[in-house]
XYZ file of C-alpha atoms in Angstrom:
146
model
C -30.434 67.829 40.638
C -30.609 64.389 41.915
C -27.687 62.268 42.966
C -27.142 58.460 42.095
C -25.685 57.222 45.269
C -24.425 53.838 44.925
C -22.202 50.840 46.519
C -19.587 48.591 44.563
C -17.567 46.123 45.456
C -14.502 45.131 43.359
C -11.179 45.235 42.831
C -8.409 48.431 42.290
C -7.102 48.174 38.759
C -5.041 50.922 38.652
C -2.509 53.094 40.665
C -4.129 55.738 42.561
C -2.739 58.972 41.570
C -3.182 62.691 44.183
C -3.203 65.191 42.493
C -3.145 69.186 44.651
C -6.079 71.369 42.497
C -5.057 74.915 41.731
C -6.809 76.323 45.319
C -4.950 73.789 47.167
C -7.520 70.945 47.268
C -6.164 67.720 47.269
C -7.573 64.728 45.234
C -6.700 60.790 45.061
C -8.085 58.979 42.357
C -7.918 55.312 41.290
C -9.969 52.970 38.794
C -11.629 49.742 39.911
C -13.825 46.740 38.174
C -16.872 44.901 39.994
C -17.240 41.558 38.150
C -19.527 39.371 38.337
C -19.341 35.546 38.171
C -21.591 32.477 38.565
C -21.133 28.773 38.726
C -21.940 26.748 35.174
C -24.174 24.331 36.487
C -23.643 21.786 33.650
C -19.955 21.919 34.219
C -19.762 23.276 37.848
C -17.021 25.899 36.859
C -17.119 29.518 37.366
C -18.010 31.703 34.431
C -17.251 35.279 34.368
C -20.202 37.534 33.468
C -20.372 41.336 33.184
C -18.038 43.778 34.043
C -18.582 47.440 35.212
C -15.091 49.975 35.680
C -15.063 53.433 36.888
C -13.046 56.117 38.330
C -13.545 56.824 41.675
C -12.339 60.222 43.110
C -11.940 61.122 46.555
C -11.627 64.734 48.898
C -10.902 65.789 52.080
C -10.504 63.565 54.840
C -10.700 60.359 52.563
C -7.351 61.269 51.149
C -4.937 60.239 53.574
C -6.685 57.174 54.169
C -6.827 56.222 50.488
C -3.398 56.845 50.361
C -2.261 54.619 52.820
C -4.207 51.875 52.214
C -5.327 51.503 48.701
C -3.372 49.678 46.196
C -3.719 48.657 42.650
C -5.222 44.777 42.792
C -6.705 45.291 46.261
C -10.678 44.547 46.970
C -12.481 47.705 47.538
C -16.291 48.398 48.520
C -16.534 52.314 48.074
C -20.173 54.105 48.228
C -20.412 57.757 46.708
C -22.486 59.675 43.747
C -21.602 58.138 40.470
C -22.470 60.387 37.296
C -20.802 60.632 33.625
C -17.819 62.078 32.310
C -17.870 62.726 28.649
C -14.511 64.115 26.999
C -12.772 64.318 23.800
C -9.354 62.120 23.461
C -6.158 63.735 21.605
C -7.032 61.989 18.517
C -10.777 63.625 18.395
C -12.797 60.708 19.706
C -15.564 61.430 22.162
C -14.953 59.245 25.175
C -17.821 58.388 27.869
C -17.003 57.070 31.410
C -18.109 56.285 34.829
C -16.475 58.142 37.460
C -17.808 57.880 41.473
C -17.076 60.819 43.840
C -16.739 58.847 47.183
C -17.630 59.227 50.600
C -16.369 55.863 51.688
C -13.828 53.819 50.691
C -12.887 50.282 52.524
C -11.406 47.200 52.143
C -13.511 44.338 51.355
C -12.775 42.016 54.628
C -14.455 39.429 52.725
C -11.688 38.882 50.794
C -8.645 40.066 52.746
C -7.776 40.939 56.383
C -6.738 43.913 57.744
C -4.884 45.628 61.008
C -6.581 48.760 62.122
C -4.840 51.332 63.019
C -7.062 54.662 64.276
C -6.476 58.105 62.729
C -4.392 60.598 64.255
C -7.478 63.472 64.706
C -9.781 61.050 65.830
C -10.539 60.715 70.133
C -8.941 57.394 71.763
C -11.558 55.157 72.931
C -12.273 54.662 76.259
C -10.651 52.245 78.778
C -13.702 50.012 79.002
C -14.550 50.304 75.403
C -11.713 49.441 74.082
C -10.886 46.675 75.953
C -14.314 45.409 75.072
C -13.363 45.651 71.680
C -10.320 44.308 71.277
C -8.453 47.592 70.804
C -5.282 49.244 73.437
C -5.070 52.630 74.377
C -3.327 53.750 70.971
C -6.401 52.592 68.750
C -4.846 49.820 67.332
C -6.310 46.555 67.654
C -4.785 43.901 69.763
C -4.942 40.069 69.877
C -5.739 36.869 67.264
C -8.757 39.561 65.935
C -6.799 42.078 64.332
């Protein structure tokens, strides 16, 4: 079978919500939109356009991260295999909808700014590295470019 990978960019619309799976797994999930908008030229106002939602679930290692830094209203890019969920509601109505199973999730620094802080199982970067980049001993980045 062949997998649609793809990359949106939008905004979280919902809470995300971790939920343990009965062989221990651990899943965070969370809906988001990706609108689109142009500029009326005749007026020169912005016009919404389109609008695509879907669920996007995440495993493993992205669920810490998720949970930490993912919040209902923030801007998102996330990149994963999207496919189709089709299920019956309780009041017998067949529902279709969009759900990604992510292998990265990110802020959009386009639209908001950030303070990294590295993870806890990853190695500390070097002395010269990190002091090329901005970034103390600890991982966390230092100075006016954090």
């Amino acid at each position: 079978m062949y997998e649609t990978y793809s990359t949106i960019v939008g905004r979280v619309i919902s809470d995300p919500r971790r939920n343990r799976m009965a062989n221990g797994d651990e899943v965070i999930s969370f809906r988001m939109a990706s609108n689109t908008r142009r500029r009326d030229r005749a007026t020169g106002e912005w016009v919404d356009g389109n609008s695509l939602f879907l669920t996007v679930s995440c495993w493993r290692r992205l669920v810490a991260g998720v949970a930490s830094a993912i919040e209902k209203g923030r801007p998102v890019i996330v990149h994963g295999a999207i496919h189709t969920n089709t299920y019956t509601t309780s009041d017998g109505e067949s529902r279709t909808e969009l759900e990604m199973i992510a292998d990265s999730v990110g802020l959009d620094l386009a639209r908001c700014v950030v303070e990294y802080r590295g993870r806890a199982d990853s190695p500390a970067p070097r002395p010269a590295d990190a002091q090329a980049a901005g970034v103390d001993s600890t991982g966390d980045a230092t100075g006016a470019a954090a």
